[in-house]
């Protein structure tokens, strides 16, 4: 097989960038916001979800392979393609160009938010050696503190809005890249569905912020010997 030509390479980057935005990065976002929203049901239910995740075998490898590498790939290729001006091929009208600008802007906001968010959750958890059942009390205490200040709440609300907008608008881009939406009516209807989907995700995220802010309840680690 000969070497990929430059335009074929670009096309491959556009397709893989678009695909990774949906799976696994977008899927992770939906799962993550849904899992955290368990806090609105009860602190016990929320603790159970953290216990479950933090007792998975090979957790760090699962996170590296399915979360960290895809997010890094999607971010770096996104920056590269926007400098090449290759991402904008499907956006013709004024409104869509605006969405394209907002898409890049929200990508930058998400990246900054993630540096902060992981720097205050996963990194301290790993540094403190809090694994398995010890992770939940540690992380819940961290989140309680995060939402004690107005600044913390604003950071999370901005991060959530940037992520849900980026994903919902990205879904439209995905459909265009893969030739799924043909015709003006299909594109208009899909836009409405994606807007609704983004709003639902935002409400789920905001409800979690409100619950943490109003009821900062601490928990004890489950003692495995008690089973
Ligand atoms: C209400 C909002 C949110 C809450 C309460 C929250 C909570 C958490 C917690 C507790 C962790 C540590 C998980 C662990 O180590 O077991 C975490 C990790 C993480 N969060 Fe969030 N998060 C929120 C919003 C977001 C948003 C909007 C994004 C994406 C932009 C995001 C992306 C991540 C990533 C990539 C990780 C590291 C992967 C992982 O350990 O699961 N989070 N979050």
PDB file of N, CA and C in Angstrom, residues 102-172:
ATOM      1  N   UNK A 102     -17.827  29.490  17.904  1.00  0.00           N
ATOM      2  CA  UNK A 102     -18.170  29.117  19.282  1.00  0.00           C
ATOM      3  C   UNK A 102     -17.675  27.705  19.608  1.00  0.00           C
ATOM      4  N   UNK A 103     -17.659  26.846  18.608  1.00  0.00           N
ATOM      5  CA  UNK A 103     -17.190  25.476  18.812  1.00  0.00           C
ATOM      6  C   UNK A 103     -15.710  25.488  19.218  1.00  0.00           C
ATOM      7  N   UNK A 104     -14.920  26.292  18.524  1.00  0.00           N
ATOM      8  CA  UNK A 104     -13.489  26.373  18.851  1.00  0.00           C
ATOM      9  C   UNK A 104     -13.283  27.022  20.215  1.00  0.00           C
ATOM     10  N   UNK A 105     -14.074  28.077  20.466  1.00  0.00           N
ATOM     11  CA  UNK A 105     -13.963  28.796  21.742  1.00  0.00           C
ATOM     12  C   UNK A 105     -14.310  27.878  22.914  1.00  0.00           C
ATOM     13  N   UNK A 106     -15.422  27.145  22.781  1.00  0.00           N
ATOM     14  CA  UNK A 106     -15.835  26.247  23.871  1.00  0.00           C
ATOM     15  C   UNK A 106     -14.816  25.124  24.069  1.00  0.00           C
ATOM     16  N   UNK A 107     -14.172  24.700  22.981  1.00  0.00           N
ATOM     17  CA  UNK A 107     -13.119  23.682  23.090  1.00  0.00           C
ATOM     18  C   UNK A 107     -11.991  24.171  23.991  1.00  0.00           C
ATOM     19  N   UNK A 108     -11.600  25.435  23.811  1.00  0.00           N
ATOM     20  CA  UNK A 108     -10.540  26.023  24.644  1.00  0.00           C
ATOM     21  C   UNK A 108     -10.968  26.117  26.101  1.00  0.00           C
ATOM     22  N   UNK A 109     -12.233  26.537  26.320  1.00  0.00           N
ATOM     23  CA  UNK A 109     -12.760  26.655  27.691  1.00  0.00           C
ATOM     24  C   UNK A 109     -12.760  25.271  28.364  1.00  0.00           C
ATOM     25  N   UNK A 110     -13.199  24.241  27.616  1.00  0.00           N
ATOM     26  CA  UNK A 110     -13.252  22.886  28.186  1.00  0.00           C
ATOM     27  C   UNK A 110     -11.847  22.434  28.579  1.00  0.00           C
ATOM     28  N   UNK A 111     -10.877  22.715  27.717  1.00  0.00           N
ATOM     29  CA  UNK A 111      -9.510  22.268  28.010  1.00  0.00           C
ATOM     30  C   UNK A 111      -9.018  22.901  29.320  1.00  0.00           C
ATOM     31  N   UNK A 112      -9.243  24.226  29.460  1.00  0.00           N
ATOM     32  CA  UNK A 112      -8.828  24.918  30.686  1.00  0.00           C
ATOM     33  C   UNK A 112      -9.580  24.344  31.889  1.00  0.00           C
ATOM     34  N   UNK A 113     -10.891  24.111  31.715  1.00  0.00           N
ATOM     35  CA  UNK A 113     -11.706  23.547  32.803  1.00  0.00           C
ATOM     36  C   UNK A 113     -11.170  22.172  33.206  1.00  0.00           C
ATOM     37  N   UNK A 114     -10.814  21.351  32.214  1.00  0.00           N
ATOM     38  CA  UNK A 114     -10.345  19.997  32.523  1.00  0.00           C
ATOM     39  C   UNK A 114      -9.035  20.010  33.299  1.00  0.00           C
ATOM     40  N   UNK A 115      -8.146  20.953  32.955  1.00  0.00           N
ATOM     41  CA  UNK A 115      -6.877  21.056  33.694  1.00  0.00           C
ATOM     42  C   UNK A 115      -7.199  21.342  35.164  1.00  0.00           C
ATOM     43  N   UNK A 116      -8.123  22.303  35.380  1.00  0.00           N
ATOM     44  CA  UNK A 116      -8.523  22.653  36.750  1.00  0.00           C
ATOM     45  C   UNK A 116      -9.222  21.463  37.426  1.00  0.00           C
ATOM     46  N   UNK A 117     -10.211  20.894  36.723  1.00  0.00           N
ATOM     47  CA  UNK A 117     -11.069  19.851  37.293  1.00  0.00           C
ATOM     48  C   UNK A 117     -10.269  18.600  37.668  1.00  0.00           C
ATOM     49  N   UNK A 118      -9.386  18.176  36.774  1.00  0.00           N
ATOM     50  CA  UNK A 118      -8.600  16.984  37.087  1.00  0.00           C
ATOM     51  C   UNK A 118      -7.540  17.300  38.133  1.00  0.00           C
ATOM     52  N   UNK A 119      -7.068  18.546  38.106  1.00  0.00           N
ATOM     53  CA  UNK A 119      -6.080  18.973  39.111  1.00  0.00           C
ATOM     54  C   UNK A 119      -6.668  19.031  40.509  1.00  0.00           C
ATOM     55  N   UNK A 120      -8.001  19.092  40.615  1.00  0.00           N
ATOM     56  CA  UNK A 120      -8.612  19.150  41.946  1.00  0.00           C
ATOM     57  C   UNK A 120      -9.317  17.841  42.329  1.00  0.00           C
ATOM     58  N   UNK A 121      -9.404  16.883  41.387  1.00  0.00           N
ATOM     59  CA  UNK A 121     -10.078  15.615  41.714  1.00  0.00           C
ATOM     60  C   UNK A 121      -9.135  14.409  41.555  1.00  0.00           C
ATOM     61  N   UNK A 122      -8.926  13.996  40.314  1.00  0.00           N
ATOM     62  CA  UNK A 122      -8.167  12.759  40.046  1.00  0.00           C
ATOM     63  C   UNK A 122      -6.715  12.859  40.536  1.00  0.00           C
ATOM     64  N   UNK A 123      -6.053  13.996  40.237  1.00  0.00           N
ATOM     65  CA  UNK A 123      -4.629  14.105  40.594  1.00  0.00           C
ATOM     66  C   UNK A 123      -4.429  14.030  42.115  1.00  0.00           C
ATOM     67  N   UNK A 124      -5.159  14.845  42.933  1.00  0.00           N
ATOM     68  CA  UNK A 124      -4.988  14.707  44.393  1.00  0.00           C
ATOM     69  C   UNK A 124      -5.367  13.309  44.904  1.00  0.00           C
ATOM     70  N   UNK A 125      -6.385  12.702  44.259  1.00  0.00           N
ATOM     71  CA  UNK A 125      -6.786  11.344  44.676  1.00  0.00           C
ATOM     72  C   UNK A 125      -5.629  10.370  44.472  1.00  0.00           C
ATOM     73  N   UNK A 126      -4.976  10.460  43.321  1.00  0.00           N
ATOM     74  CA  UNK A 126      -3.860   9.551  43.033  1.00  0.00           C
ATOM     75  C   UNK A 126      -2.670   9.857  43.944  1.00  0.00           C
ATOM     76  N   UNK A 127      -2.399  11.167  44.142  1.00  0.00           N
ATOM     77  CA  UNK A 127      -1.256  11.550  44.985  1.00  0.00           C
ATOM     78  C   UNK A 127      -1.458  11.092  46.425  1.00  0.00           C
ATOM     79  N   UNK A 128      -2.726  11.149  46.892  1.00  0.00           N
ATOM     80  CA  UNK A 128      -3.011  10.737  48.278  1.00  0.00           C
ATOM     81  C   UNK A 128      -3.149   9.214  48.381  1.00  0.00           C
ATOM     82  N   UNK A 129      -3.072   8.523  47.261  1.00  0.00           N
ATOM     83  CA  UNK A 129      -3.166   7.055  47.259  1.00  0.00           C
ATOM     84  C   UNK A 129      -4.542   6.553  47.679  1.00  0.00           C
ATOM     85  N   UNK A 130      -5.597   7.336  47.362  1.00  0.00           N
ATOM     86  CA  UNK A 130      -6.959   6.922  47.742  1.00  0.00           C
ATOM     87  C   UNK A 130      -7.542   6.016  46.651  1.00  0.00           C
ATOM     88  N   UNK A 131      -7.565   4.754  46.923  1.00  0.00           N
ATOM     89  CA  UNK A 131      -8.052   3.784  45.934  1.00  0.00           C
ATOM     90  C   UNK A 131      -9.290   3.078  46.453  1.00  0.00           C
ATOM     91  N   UNK A 132      -9.953   2.344  45.570  1.00  0.00           N
ATOM     92  CA  UNK A 132     -11.106   1.512  45.900  1.00  0.00           C
ATOM     93  C   UNK A 132     -12.100   2.235  46.823  1.00  0.00           C
ATOM     94  N   UNK A 133     -12.373   1.698  48.016  1.00  0.00           N
ATOM     95  CA  UNK A 133     -13.416   2.296  48.860  1.00  0.00           C
ATOM     96  C   UNK A 133     -12.982   3.610  49.519  1.00  0.00           C
ATOM     97  N   UNK A 134     -11.675   3.902  49.482  1.00  0.00           N
ATOM     98  CA  UNK A 134     -11.213   5.153  50.098  1.00  0.00           C
ATOM     99  C   UNK A 134     -11.394   6.344  49.167  1.00  0.00           C
ATOM    100  N   UNK A 135     -11.659   6.050  47.873  1.00  0.00           N
ATOM    101  CA  UNK A 135     -11.780   7.149  46.905  1.00  0.00           C
ATOM    102  C   UNK A 135     -13.039   7.984  47.153  1.00  0.00           C
ATOM    103  N   UNK A 136     -14.167   7.319  47.462  1.00  0.00           N
ATOM    104  CA  UNK A 136     -15.449   8.039  47.574  1.00  0.00           C
ATOM    105  C   UNK A 136     -15.450   9.123  48.658  1.00  0.00           C
ATOM    106  N   UNK A 137     -15.070   8.796  49.927  1.00  0.00           N
ATOM    107  CA  UNK A 137     -15.091   9.870  50.926  1.00  0.00           C
ATOM    108  C   UNK A 137     -14.171  11.028  50.551  1.00  0.00           C
ATOM    109  N   UNK A 138     -13.017  10.688  49.948  1.00  0.00           N
ATOM    110  CA  UNK A 138     -12.048  11.717  49.550  1.00  0.00           C
ATOM    111  C   UNK A 138     -12.646  12.624  48.475  1.00  0.00           C
ATOM    112  N   UNK A 139     -13.195  12.005  47.401  1.00  0.00           N
ATOM    113  CA  UNK A 139     -13.716  12.792  46.275  1.00  0.00           C
ATOM    114  C   UNK A 139     -14.970  13.575  46.664  1.00  0.00           C
ATOM    115  N   UNK A 140     -15.821  12.960  47.478  1.00  0.00           N
ATOM    116  CA  UNK A 140     -17.053  13.659  47.885  1.00  0.00           C
ATOM    117  C   UNK A 140     -16.694  14.873  48.741  1.00  0.00           C
ATOM    118  N   UNK A 141     -15.694  14.722  49.610  1.00  0.00           N
ATOM    119  CA  UNK A 141     -15.253  15.844  50.429  1.00  0.00           C
ATOM    120  C   UNK A 141     -14.683  16.964  49.540  1.00  0.00           C
ATOM    121  N   UNK A 142     -13.886  16.566  48.527  1.00  0.00           N
ATOM    122  CA  UNK A 142     -13.321  17.547  47.587  1.00  0.00           C
ATOM    123  C   UNK A 142     -14.437  18.297  46.870  1.00  0.00           C
ATOM    124  N   UNK A 143     -15.442  17.550  46.362  1.00  0.00           N
ATOM    125  CA  UNK A 143     -16.525  18.198  45.620  1.00  0.00           C
ATOM    126  C   UNK A 143     -17.331  19.123  46.535  1.00  0.00           C
ATOM    127  N   UNK A 144     -17.572  18.679  47.769  1.00  0.00           N
ATOM    128  CA  UNK A 144     -18.292  19.540  48.721  1.00  0.00           C
ATOM    129  C   UNK A 144     -17.578  20.883  48.875  1.00  0.00           C
ATOM    130  N   UNK A 145     -16.239  20.816  49.004  1.00  0.00           N
ATOM    131  CA  UNK A 145     -15.472  22.059  49.166  1.00  0.00           C
ATOM    132  C   UNK A 145     -15.524  22.912  47.902  1.00  0.00           C
ATOM    133  N   UNK A 146     -15.433  22.245  46.743  1.00  0.00           N
ATOM    134  CA  UNK A 146     -15.469  22.966  45.463  1.00  0.00           C
ATOM    135  C   UNK A 146     -16.702  23.860  45.357  1.00  0.00           C
ATOM    136  N   UNK A 147     -17.849  23.315  45.811  1.00  0.00           N
ATOM    137  CA  UNK A 147     -19.119  24.027  45.619  1.00  0.00           C
ATOM    138  C   UNK A 147     -19.497  24.923  46.802  1.00  0.00           C
ATOM    139  N   UNK A 148     -18.543  25.073  47.731  1.00  0.00           N
ATOM    140  CA  UNK A 148     -18.800  25.951  48.864  1.00  0.00           C
ATOM    141  C   UNK A 148     -18.667  27.425  48.483  1.00  0.00           C
ATOM    142  N   UNK A 149     -17.856  27.702  47.470  1.00  0.00           N
ATOM    143  CA  UNK A 149     -17.634  29.094  47.069  1.00  0.00           C
ATOM    144  C   UNK A 149     -18.376  29.406  45.761  1.00  0.00           C
ATOM    145  N   UNK A 150     -18.697  30.707  45.585  1.00  0.00           N
ATOM    146  CA  UNK A 150     -19.382  31.134  44.352  1.00  0.00           C
ATOM    147  C   UNK A 150     -18.469  30.894  43.156  1.00  0.00           C
ATOM    148  N   UNK A 151     -17.163  31.171  43.356  1.00  0.00           N
ATOM    149  CA  UNK A 151     -16.190  30.980  42.269  1.00  0.00           C
ATOM    150  C   UNK A 151     -16.198  29.533  41.780  1.00  0.00           C
ATOM    151  N   UNK A 152     -16.220  28.588  42.731  1.00  0.00           N
ATOM    152  CA  UNK A 152     -16.227  27.165  42.382  1.00  0.00           C
ATOM    153  C   UNK A 152     -17.464  26.813  41.570  1.00  0.00           C
ATOM    154  N   UNK A 153     -18.609  27.319  42.016  1.00  0.00           N
ATOM    155  CA  UNK A 153     -19.872  27.016  41.304  1.00  0.00           C
ATOM    156  C   UNK A 153     -19.834  27.575  39.880  1.00  0.00           C
ATOM    157  N   UNK A 154     -19.313  28.810  39.757  1.00  0.00           N
ATOM    158  CA  UNK A 154     -19.268  29.438  38.423  1.00  0.00           C
ATOM    159  C   UNK A 154     -18.344  28.640  37.504  1.00  0.00           C
ATOM    160  N   UNK A 155     -17.176  28.230  38.032  1.00  0.00           N
ATOM    161  CA  UNK A 155     -16.232  27.449  37.204  1.00  0.00           C
ATOM    162  C   UNK A 155     -16.928  26.195  36.673  1.00  0.00           C
ATOM    163  N   UNK A 156     -17.653  25.500  37.548  1.00  0.00           N
ATOM    164  CA  UNK A 156     -18.328  24.265  37.112  1.00  0.00           C
ATOM    165  C   UNK A 156     -19.456  24.539  36.130  1.00  0.00           C
ATOM    166  N   UNK A 157     -20.212  25.609  36.373  1.00  0.00           N
ATOM    167  CA  UNK A 157     -21.326  25.895  35.463  1.00  0.00           C
ATOM    168  C   UNK A 157     -20.804  26.285  34.080  1.00  0.00           C
ATOM    169  N   UNK A 158     -19.698  27.050  34.059  1.00  0.00           N
ATOM    170  CA  UNK A 158     -19.096  27.418  32.764  1.00  0.00           C
ATOM    171  C   UNK A 158     -18.550  26.156  32.079  1.00  0.00           C
ATOM    172  N   UNK A 159     -17.878  25.286  32.847  1.00  0.00           N
ATOM    173  CA  UNK A 159     -17.327  24.040  32.284  1.00  0.00           C
ATOM    174  C   UNK A 159     -18.423  23.150  31.723  1.00  0.00           C
ATOM    175  N   UNK A 160     -19.525  23.043  32.469  1.00  0.00           N
ATOM    176  CA  UNK A 160     -20.650  22.199  32.021  1.00  0.00           C
ATOM    177  C   UNK A 160     -21.264  22.777  30.735  1.00  0.00           C
ATOM    178  N   UNK A 161     -21.496  24.102  30.744  1.00  0.00           N
ATOM    179  CA  UNK A 161     -22.124  24.725  29.565  1.00  0.00           C
ATOM    180  C   UNK A 161     -21.233  24.589  28.333  1.00  0.00           C
ATOM    181  N   UNK A 162     -19.910  24.826  28.533  1.00  0.00           N
ATOM    182  CA  UNK A 162     -18.983  24.714  27.398  1.00  0.00           C
ATOM    183  C   UNK A 162     -19.019  23.283  26.847  1.00  0.00           C
ATOM    184  N   UNK A 163     -19.018  22.295  27.754  1.00  0.00           N
ATOM    185  CA  UNK A 163     -18.962  20.886  27.325  1.00  0.00           C
ATOM    186  C   UNK A 163     -20.255  20.461  26.632  1.00  0.00           C
ATOM    187  N   UNK A 164     -21.411  20.859  27.194  1.00  0.00           N
ATOM    188  CA  UNK A 164     -22.680  20.418  26.600  1.00  0.00           C
ATOM    189  C   UNK A 164     -22.927  21.118  25.253  1.00  0.00           C
ATOM    190  N   UNK A 165     -22.538  22.411  25.180  1.00  0.00           N
ATOM    191  CA  UNK A 165     -22.678  23.110  23.891  1.00  0.00           C
ATOM    192  C   UNK A 165     -21.769  22.449  22.845  1.00  0.00           C
ATOM    193  N   UNK A 166     -20.505  22.236  23.239  1.00  0.00           N
ATOM    194  CA  UNK A 166     -19.510  21.678  22.318  1.00  0.00           C
ATOM    195  C   UNK A 166     -19.972  20.312  21.791  1.00  0.00           C
ATOM    196  N   UNK A 167     -20.542  19.511  22.689  1.00  0.00           N
ATOM    197  CA  UNK A 167     -20.986  18.171  22.290  1.00  0.00           C
ATOM    198  C   UNK A 167     -22.229  18.242  21.398  1.00  0.00           C
ATOM    199  N   UNK A 168     -23.212  19.051  21.823  1.00  0.00           N
ATOM    200  CA  UNK A 168     -24.462  19.132  21.048  1.00  0.00           C
ATOM    201  C   UNK A 168     -24.194  19.704  19.652  1.00  0.00           C
ATOM    202  N   UNK A 169     -23.401  20.763  19.590  1.00  0.00           N
ATOM    203  CA  UNK A 169     -23.073  21.355  18.287  1.00  0.00           C
ATOM    204  C   UNK A 169     -22.166  20.409  17.488  1.00  0.00           C
ATOM    205  N   UNK A 170     -21.301  19.685  18.218  1.00  0.00           N
ATOM    206  CA  UNK A 170     -20.415  18.726  17.568  1.00  0.00           C
ATOM    207  C   UNK A 170     -21.173  17.574  16.937  1.00  0.00           C
ATOM    208  N   UNK A 171     -22.326  17.230  17.526  1.00  0.00           N
ATOM    209  CA  UNK A 171     -23.141  16.152  16.957  1.00  0.00           C
ATOM    210  C   UNK A 171     -23.609  16.524  15.546  1.00  0.00           C
ATOM    211  N   UNK A 172     -23.940  17.805  15.381  1.00  0.00           N
ATOM    212  CA  UNK A 172     -24.355  18.304  14.073  1.00  0.00           C
ATOM    213  C   UNK A 172     -23.192  18.170  13.085  1.00  0.00           C
TER     214      UNK A 172
END
